[in-house]
PDB file of C-alpha atoms in Angstrom:
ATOM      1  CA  UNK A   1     -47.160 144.756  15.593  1.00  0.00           C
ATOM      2  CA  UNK A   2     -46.441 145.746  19.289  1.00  0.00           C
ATOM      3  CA  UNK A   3     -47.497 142.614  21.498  1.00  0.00           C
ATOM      4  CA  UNK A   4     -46.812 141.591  25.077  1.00  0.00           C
ATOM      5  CA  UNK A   5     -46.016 137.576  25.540  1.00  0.00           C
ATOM      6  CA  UNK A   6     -46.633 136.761  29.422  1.00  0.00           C
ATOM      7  CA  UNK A   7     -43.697 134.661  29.808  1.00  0.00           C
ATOM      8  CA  UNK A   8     -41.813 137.712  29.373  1.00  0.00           C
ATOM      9  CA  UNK A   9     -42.344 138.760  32.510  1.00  0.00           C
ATOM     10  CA  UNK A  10     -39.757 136.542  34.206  1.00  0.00           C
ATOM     11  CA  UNK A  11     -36.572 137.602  31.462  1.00  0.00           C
ATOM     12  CA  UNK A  12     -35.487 140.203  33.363  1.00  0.00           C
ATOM     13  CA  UNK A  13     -35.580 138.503  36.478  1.00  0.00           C
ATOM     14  CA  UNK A  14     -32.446 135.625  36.063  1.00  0.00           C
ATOM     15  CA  UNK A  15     -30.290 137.447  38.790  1.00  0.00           C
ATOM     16  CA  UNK A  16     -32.682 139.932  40.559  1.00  0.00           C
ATOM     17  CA  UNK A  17     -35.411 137.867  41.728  1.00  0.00           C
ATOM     18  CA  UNK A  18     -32.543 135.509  43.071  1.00  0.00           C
ATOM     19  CA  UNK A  19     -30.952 138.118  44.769  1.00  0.00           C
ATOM     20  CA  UNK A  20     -34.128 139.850  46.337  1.00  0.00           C
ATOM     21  CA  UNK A  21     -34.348 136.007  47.795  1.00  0.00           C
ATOM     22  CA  UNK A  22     -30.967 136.398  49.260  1.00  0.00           C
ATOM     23  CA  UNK A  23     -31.321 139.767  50.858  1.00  0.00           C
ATOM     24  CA  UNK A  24     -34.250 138.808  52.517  1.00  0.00           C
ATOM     25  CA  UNK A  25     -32.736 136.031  53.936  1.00  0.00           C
ATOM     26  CA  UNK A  26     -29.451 137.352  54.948  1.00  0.00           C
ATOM     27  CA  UNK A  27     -31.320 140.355  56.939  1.00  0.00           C
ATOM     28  CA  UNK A  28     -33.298 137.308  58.564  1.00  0.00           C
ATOM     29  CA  UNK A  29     -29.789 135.845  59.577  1.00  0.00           C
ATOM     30  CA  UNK A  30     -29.046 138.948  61.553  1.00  0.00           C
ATOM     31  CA  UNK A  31     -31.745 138.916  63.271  1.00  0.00           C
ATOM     32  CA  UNK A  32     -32.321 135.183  63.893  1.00  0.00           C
ATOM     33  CA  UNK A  33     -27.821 134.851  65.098  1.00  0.00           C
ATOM     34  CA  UNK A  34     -28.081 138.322  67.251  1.00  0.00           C
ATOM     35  CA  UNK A  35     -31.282 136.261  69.063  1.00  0.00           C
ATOM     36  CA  UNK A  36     -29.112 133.498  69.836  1.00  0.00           C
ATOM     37  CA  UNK A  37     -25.667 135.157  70.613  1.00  0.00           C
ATOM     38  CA  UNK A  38     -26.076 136.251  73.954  1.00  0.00           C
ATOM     39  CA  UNK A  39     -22.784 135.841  75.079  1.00  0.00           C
ATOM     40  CA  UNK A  40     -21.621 138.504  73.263  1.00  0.00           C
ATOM     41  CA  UNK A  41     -23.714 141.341  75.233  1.00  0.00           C
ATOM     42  CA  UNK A  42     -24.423 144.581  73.096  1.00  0.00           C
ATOM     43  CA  UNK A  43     -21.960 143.581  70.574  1.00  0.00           C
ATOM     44  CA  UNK A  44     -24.673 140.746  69.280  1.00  0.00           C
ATOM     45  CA  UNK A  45     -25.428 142.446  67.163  1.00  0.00           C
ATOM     46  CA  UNK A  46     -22.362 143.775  65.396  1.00  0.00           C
ATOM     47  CA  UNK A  47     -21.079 139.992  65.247  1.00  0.00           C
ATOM     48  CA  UNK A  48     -24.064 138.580  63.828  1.00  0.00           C
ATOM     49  CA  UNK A  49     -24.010 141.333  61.464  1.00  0.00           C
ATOM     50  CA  UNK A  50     -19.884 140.547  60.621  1.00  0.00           C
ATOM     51  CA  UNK A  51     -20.860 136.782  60.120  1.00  0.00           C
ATOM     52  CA  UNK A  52     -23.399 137.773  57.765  1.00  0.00           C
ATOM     53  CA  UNK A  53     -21.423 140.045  55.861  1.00  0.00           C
ATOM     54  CA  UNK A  54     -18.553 137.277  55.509  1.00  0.00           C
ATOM     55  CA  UNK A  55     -21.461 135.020  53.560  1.00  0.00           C
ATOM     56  CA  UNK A  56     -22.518 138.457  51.638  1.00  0.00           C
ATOM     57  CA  UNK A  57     -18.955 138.544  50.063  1.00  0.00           C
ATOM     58  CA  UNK A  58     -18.733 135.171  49.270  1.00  0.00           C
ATOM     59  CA  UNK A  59     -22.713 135.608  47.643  1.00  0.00           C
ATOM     60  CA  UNK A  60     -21.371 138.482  45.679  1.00  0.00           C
ATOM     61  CA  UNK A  61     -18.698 136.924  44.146  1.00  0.00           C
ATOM     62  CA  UNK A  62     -21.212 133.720  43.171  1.00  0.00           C
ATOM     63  CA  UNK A  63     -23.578 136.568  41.453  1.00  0.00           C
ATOM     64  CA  UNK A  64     -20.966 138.229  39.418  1.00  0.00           C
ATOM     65  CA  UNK A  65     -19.302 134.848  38.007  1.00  0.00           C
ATOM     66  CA  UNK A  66     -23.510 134.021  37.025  1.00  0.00           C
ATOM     67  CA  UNK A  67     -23.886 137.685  35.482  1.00  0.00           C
ATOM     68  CA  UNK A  68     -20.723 137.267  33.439  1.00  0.00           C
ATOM     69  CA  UNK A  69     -22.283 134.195  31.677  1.00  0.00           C
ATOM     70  CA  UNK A  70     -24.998 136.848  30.360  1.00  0.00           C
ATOM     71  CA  UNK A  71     -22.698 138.380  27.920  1.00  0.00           C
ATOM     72  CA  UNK A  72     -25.921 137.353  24.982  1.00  0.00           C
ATOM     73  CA  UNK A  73     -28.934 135.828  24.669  1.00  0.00           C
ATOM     74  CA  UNK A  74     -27.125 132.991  23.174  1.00  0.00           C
ATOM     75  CA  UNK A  75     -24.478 132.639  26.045  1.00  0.00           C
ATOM     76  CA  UNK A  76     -27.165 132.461  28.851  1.00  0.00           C
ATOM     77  CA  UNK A  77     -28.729 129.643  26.777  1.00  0.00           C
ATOM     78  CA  UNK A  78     -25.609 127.891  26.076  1.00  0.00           C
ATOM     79  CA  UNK A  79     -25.516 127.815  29.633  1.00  0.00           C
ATOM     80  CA  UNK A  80     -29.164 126.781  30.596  1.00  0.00           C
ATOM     81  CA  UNK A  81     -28.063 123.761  28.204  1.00  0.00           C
ATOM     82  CA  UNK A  82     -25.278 123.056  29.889  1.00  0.00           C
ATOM     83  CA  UNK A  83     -26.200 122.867  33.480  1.00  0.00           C
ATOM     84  CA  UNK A  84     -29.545 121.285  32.233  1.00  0.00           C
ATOM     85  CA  UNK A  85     -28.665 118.976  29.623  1.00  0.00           C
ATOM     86  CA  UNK A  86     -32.130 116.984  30.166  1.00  0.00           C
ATOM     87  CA  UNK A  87     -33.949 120.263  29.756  1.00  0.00           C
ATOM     88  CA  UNK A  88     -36.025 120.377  25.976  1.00  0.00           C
ATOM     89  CA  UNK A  89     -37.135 124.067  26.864  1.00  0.00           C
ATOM     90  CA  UNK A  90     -33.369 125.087  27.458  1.00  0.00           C
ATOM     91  CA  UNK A  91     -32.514 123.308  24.031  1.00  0.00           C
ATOM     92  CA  UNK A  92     -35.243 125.030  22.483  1.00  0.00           C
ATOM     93  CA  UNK A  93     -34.820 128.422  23.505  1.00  0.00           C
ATOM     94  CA  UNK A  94     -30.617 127.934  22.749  1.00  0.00           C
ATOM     95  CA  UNK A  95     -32.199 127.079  18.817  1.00  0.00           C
ATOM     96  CA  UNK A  96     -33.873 129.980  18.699  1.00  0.00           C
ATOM     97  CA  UNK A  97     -31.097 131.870  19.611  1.00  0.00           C
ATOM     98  CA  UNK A  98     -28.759 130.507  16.913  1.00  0.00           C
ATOM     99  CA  UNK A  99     -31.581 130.910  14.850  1.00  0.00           C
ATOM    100  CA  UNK A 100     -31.692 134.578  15.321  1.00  0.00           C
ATOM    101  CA  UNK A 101     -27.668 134.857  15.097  1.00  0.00           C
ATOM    102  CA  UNK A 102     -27.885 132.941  11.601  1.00  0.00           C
ATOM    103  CA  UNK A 103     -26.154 130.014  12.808  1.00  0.00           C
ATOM    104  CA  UNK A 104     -28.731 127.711  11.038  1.00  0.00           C
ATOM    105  CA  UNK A 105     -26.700 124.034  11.549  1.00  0.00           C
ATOM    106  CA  UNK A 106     -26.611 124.711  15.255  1.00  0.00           C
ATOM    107  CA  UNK A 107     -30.487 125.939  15.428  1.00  0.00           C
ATOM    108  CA  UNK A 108     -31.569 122.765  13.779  1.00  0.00           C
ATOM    109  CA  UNK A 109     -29.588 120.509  15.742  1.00  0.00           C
ATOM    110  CA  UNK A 110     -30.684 121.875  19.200  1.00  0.00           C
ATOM    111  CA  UNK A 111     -34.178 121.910  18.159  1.00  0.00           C
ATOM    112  CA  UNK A 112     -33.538 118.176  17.360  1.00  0.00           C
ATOM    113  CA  UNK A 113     -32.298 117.496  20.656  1.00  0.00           C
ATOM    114  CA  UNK A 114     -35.421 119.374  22.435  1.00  0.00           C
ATOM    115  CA  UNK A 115     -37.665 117.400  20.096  1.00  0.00           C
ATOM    116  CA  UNK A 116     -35.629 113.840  21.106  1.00  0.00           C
ATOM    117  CA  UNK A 117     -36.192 114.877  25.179  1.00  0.00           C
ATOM    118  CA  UNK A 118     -39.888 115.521  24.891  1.00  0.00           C
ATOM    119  CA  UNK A 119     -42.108 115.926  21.736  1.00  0.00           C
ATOM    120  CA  UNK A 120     -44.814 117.373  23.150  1.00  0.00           C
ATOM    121  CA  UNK A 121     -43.699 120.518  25.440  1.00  0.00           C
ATOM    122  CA  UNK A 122     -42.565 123.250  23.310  1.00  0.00           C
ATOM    123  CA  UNK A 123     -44.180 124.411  20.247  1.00  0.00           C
ATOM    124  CA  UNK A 124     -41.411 127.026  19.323  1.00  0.00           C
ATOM    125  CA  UNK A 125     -39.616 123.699  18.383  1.00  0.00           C
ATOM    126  CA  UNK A 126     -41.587 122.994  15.410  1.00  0.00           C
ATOM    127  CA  UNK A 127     -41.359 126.775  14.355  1.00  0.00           C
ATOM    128  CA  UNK A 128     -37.668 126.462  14.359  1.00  0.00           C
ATOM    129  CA  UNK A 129     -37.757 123.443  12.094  1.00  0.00           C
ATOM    130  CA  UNK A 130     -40.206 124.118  10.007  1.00  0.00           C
ATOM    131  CA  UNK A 131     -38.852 127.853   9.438  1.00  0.00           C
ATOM    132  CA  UNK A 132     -35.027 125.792   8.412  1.00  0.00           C
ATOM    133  CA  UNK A 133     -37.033 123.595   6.070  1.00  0.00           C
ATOM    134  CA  UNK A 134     -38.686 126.514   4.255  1.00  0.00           C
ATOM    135  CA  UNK A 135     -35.339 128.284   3.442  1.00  0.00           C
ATOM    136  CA  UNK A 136     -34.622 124.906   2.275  1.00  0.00           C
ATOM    137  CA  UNK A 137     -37.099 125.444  -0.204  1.00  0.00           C
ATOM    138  CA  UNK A 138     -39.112 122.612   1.448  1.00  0.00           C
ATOM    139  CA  UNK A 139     -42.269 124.121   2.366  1.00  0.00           C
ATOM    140  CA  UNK A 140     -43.947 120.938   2.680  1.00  0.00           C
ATOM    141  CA  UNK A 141     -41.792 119.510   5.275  1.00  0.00           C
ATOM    142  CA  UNK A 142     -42.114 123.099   6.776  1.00  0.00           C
ATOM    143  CA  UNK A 143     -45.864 122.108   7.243  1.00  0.00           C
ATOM    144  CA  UNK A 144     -45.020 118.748   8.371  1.00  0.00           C
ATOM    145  CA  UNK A 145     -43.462 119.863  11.153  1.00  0.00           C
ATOM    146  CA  UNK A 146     -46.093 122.632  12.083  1.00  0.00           C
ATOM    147  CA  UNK A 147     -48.235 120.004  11.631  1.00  0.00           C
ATOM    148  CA  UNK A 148     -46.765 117.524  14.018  1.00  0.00           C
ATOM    149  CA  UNK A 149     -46.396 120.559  16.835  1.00  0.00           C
ATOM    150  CA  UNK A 150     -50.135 121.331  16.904  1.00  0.00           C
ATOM    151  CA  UNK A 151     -51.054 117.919  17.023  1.00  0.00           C
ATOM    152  CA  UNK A 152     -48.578 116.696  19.839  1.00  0.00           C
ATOM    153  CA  UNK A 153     -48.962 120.098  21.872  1.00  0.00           C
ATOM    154  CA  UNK A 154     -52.186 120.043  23.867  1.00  0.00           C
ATOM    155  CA  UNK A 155     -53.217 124.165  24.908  1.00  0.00           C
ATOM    156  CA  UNK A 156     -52.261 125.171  28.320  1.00  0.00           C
ATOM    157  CA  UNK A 157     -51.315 128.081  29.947  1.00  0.00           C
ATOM    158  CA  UNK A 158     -47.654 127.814  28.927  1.00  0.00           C
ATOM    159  CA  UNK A 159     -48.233 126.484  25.457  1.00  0.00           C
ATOM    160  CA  UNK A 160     -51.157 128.246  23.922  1.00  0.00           C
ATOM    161  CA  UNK A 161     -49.605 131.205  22.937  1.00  0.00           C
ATOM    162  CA  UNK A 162     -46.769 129.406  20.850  1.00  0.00           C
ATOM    163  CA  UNK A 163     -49.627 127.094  19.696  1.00  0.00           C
ATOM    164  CA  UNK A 164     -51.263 130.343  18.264  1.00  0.00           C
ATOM    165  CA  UNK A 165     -48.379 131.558  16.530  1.00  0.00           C
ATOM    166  CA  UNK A 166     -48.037 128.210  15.372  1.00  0.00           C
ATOM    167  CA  UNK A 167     -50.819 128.233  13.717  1.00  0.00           C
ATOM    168  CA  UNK A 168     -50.510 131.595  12.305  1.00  0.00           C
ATOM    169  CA  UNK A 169     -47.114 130.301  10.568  1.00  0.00           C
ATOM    170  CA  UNK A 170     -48.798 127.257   8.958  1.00  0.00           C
ATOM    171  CA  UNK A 171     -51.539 129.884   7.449  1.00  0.00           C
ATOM    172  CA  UNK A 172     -48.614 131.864   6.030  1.00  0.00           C
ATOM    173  CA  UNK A 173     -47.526 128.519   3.733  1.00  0.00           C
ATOM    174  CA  UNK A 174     -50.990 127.544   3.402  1.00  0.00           C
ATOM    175  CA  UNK A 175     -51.199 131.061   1.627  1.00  0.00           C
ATOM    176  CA  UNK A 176     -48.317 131.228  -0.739  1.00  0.00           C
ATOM    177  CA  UNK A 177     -49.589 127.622  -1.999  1.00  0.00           C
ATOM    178  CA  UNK A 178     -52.918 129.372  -2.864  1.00  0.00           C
ATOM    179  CA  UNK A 179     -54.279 126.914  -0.278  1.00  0.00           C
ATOM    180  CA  UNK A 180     -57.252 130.136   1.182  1.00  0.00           C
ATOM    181  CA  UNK A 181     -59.346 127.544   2.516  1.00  0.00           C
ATOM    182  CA  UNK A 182     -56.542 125.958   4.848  1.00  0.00           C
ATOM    183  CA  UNK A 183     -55.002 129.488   5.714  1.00  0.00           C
ATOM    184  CA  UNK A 184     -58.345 130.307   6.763  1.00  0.00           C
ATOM    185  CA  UNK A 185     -58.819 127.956   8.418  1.00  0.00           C
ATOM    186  CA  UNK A 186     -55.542 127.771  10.590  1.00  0.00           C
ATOM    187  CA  UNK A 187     -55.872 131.604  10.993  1.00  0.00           C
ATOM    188  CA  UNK A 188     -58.886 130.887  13.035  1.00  0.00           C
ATOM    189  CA  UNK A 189     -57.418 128.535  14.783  1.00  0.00           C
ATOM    190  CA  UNK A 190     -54.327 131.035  16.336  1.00  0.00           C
ATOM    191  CA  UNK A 191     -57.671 132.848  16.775  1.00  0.00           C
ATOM    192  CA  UNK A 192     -58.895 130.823  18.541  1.00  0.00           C
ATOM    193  CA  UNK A 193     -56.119 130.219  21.365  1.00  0.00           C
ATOM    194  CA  UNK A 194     -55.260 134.145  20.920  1.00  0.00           C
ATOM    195  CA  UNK A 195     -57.062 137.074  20.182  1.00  0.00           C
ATOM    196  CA  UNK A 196     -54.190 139.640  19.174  1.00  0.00           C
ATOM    197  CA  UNK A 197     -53.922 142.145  16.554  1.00  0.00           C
ATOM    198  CA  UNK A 198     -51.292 140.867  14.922  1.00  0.00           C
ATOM    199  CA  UNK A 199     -54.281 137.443  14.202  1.00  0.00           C
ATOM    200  CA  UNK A 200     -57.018 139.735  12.804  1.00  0.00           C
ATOM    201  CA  UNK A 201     -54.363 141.810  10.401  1.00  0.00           C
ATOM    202  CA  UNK A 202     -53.224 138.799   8.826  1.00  0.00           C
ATOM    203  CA  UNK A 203     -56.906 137.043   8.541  1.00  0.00           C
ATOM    204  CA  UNK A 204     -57.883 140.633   7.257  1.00  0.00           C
ATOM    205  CA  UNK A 205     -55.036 140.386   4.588  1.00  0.00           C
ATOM    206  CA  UNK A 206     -56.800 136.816   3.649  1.00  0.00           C
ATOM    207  CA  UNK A 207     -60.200 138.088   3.194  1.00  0.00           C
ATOM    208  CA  UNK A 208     -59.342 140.797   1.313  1.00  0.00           C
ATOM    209  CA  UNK A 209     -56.929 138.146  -1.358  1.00  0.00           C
ATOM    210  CA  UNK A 210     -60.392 136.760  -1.338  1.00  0.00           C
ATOM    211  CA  UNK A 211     -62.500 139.718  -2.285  1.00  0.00           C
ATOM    212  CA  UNK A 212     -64.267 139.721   1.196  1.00  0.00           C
ATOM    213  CA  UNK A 213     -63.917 142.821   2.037  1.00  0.00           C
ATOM    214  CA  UNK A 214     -66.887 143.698   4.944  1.00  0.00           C
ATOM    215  CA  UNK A 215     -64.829 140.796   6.863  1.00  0.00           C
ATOM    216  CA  UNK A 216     -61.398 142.584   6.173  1.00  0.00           C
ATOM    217  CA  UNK A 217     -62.918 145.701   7.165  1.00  0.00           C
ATOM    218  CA  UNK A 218     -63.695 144.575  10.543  1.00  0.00           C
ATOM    219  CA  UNK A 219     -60.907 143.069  11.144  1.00  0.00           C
ATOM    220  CA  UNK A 220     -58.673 145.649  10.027  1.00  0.00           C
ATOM    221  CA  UNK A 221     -61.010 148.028  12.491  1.00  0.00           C
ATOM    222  CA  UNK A 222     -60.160 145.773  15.517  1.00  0.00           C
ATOM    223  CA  UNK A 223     -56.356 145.852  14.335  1.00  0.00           C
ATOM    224  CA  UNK A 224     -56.408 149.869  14.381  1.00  0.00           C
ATOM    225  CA  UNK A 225     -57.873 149.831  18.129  1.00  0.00           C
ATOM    226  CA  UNK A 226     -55.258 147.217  19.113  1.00  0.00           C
ATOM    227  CA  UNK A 227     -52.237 148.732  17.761  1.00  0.00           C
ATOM    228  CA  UNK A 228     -50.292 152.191  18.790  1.00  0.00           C
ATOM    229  CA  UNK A 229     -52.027 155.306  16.631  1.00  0.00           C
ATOM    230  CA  UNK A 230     -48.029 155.118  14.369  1.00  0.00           C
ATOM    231  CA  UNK A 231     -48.625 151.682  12.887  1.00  0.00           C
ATOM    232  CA  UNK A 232     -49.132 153.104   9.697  1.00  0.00           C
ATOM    233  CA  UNK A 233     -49.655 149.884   7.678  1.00  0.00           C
ATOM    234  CA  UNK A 234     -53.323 148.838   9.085  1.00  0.00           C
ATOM    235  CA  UNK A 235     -54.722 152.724   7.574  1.00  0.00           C
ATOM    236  CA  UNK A 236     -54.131 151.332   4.657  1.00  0.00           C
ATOM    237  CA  UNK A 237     -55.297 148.486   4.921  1.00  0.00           C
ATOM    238  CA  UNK A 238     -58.498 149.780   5.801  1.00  0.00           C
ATOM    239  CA  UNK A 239     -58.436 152.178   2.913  1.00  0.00           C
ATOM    240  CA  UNK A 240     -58.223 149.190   0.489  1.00  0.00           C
ATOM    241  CA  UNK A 241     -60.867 147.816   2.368  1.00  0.00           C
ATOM    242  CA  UNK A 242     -63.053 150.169   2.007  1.00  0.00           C
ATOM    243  CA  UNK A 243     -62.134 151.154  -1.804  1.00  0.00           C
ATOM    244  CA  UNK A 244     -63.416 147.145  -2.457  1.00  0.00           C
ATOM    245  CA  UNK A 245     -67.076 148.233  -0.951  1.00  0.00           C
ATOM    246  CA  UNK A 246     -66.860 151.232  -2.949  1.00  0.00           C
ATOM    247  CA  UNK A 247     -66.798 154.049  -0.081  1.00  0.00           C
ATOM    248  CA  UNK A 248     -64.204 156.450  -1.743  1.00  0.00           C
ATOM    249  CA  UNK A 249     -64.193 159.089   0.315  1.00  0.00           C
TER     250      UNK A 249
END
């Protein structure tokens, strides 16, 4: 389900928002050496502008050594790790990139070392472990570590959306163990922090595992306004839903 994380606002901006900094400044320069270079007649301004263009090279050359470290996802965390070895939320977003590569041993000890820095800062660091311990076959652990995130993590502007999916992902094991009451319950929860379509599908899929199908119905309705008109999935949904109150047509 399409969805639109704030935070992902500022991806895109590593280099250019940097850069727009720089320009700014470096027009600034011109203006503020040209003031002060009176000496130099008419000319001012054609030296201030020559100085300037000497640091411009040299700024250039800095910005395409920093783009060529953004060859992945997992090279521009690498390097956020490196130059910030203190950093858990560099750690953690370099685990979820081996994560997403496969490279399981590597996601599980960088998610250790964000957990070691600070416990309580980034939720996604519980997701990563808990996710590892599943494949394990461990979904208790898996819940343990869930667990421990939502309890350490207070809510806050950064955190609450992680905290949600969080939550969402401890319903999903709560689930398969037949454990309705505690899915429910942690679907709420995500709720709670996050109303989101991808939140009411999923409680939707609950109710209706549970017979309740007026609940799943609305839900299921909110889903289809939330969601582009192609996501086919949540029509039939609804169609289920409303075969369980008996409206056929």
């Amino acid at each position: 389900i399409s969805r639109f994380d704030i935070e992902n606002v500022v991806q895109e901006r590593y280099l250019y928002v940097p850069t727009m900094g720089a320009c700014i400044a470096l027009g600034l320069a011109v203006k503020w050496l040209s003031s002060r270079m009176q000496s130099f007649g008419d000319s001012r301004i054609a030296v201030a502008a020559g100085l300037v263009t000497f640091v411009l090279i040299g700024l250039s050359l800095v910005y395409v050594r920093q783009n060529a470290v953004w060859r992945s996802d997992e090279s521009v965390y690498r390097n956020c790790a490196e130059v910030d070895p203190d950093s858990p939320s560099a750690h953690d977003s370099l685990a979820g990139s081996y994560l997403s590569s496969g490279n399981k041993a590597a996601a599980q000890s960088e998610a250790q070392t964000a957990l070691e820095l600070n416990p309580n800062t980034e939720p996604r660091v519980y997701m990563v472990l808990s996710y590892l311990a599943d494949q394990e076959g461990n979904p208790d652990r898996a819940i343990y570590f869930l667990k421990q995130g939502v309890e350490r993590i207070k809510p806050d502007a950064y955190t609450h959306y992680k905290l949600a999916s969080t939550y969402l992902n401890l319903a999903f094991i709560y689930q398969r163990q037949h454990k309705l009451d505690l899915a429910e319950q942690s679907m709420l929860k995500s709720l709670n922090l996050w109303q989101r379509p991808v939140g009411w599908y999923y409680l939707g899929q609950l109710y209706m595992i549970e017979g309740r199908y007026d609940k799943a119905l609305r839900l299921f309705e909110r889903t289809e306004k939330g969601t582009p008109p192609r996501f086919a999935p949540v029509h039939l949904k609804l169609a289920k839903a409303y075969d369980g109150l008996g409206s056929k047509e």
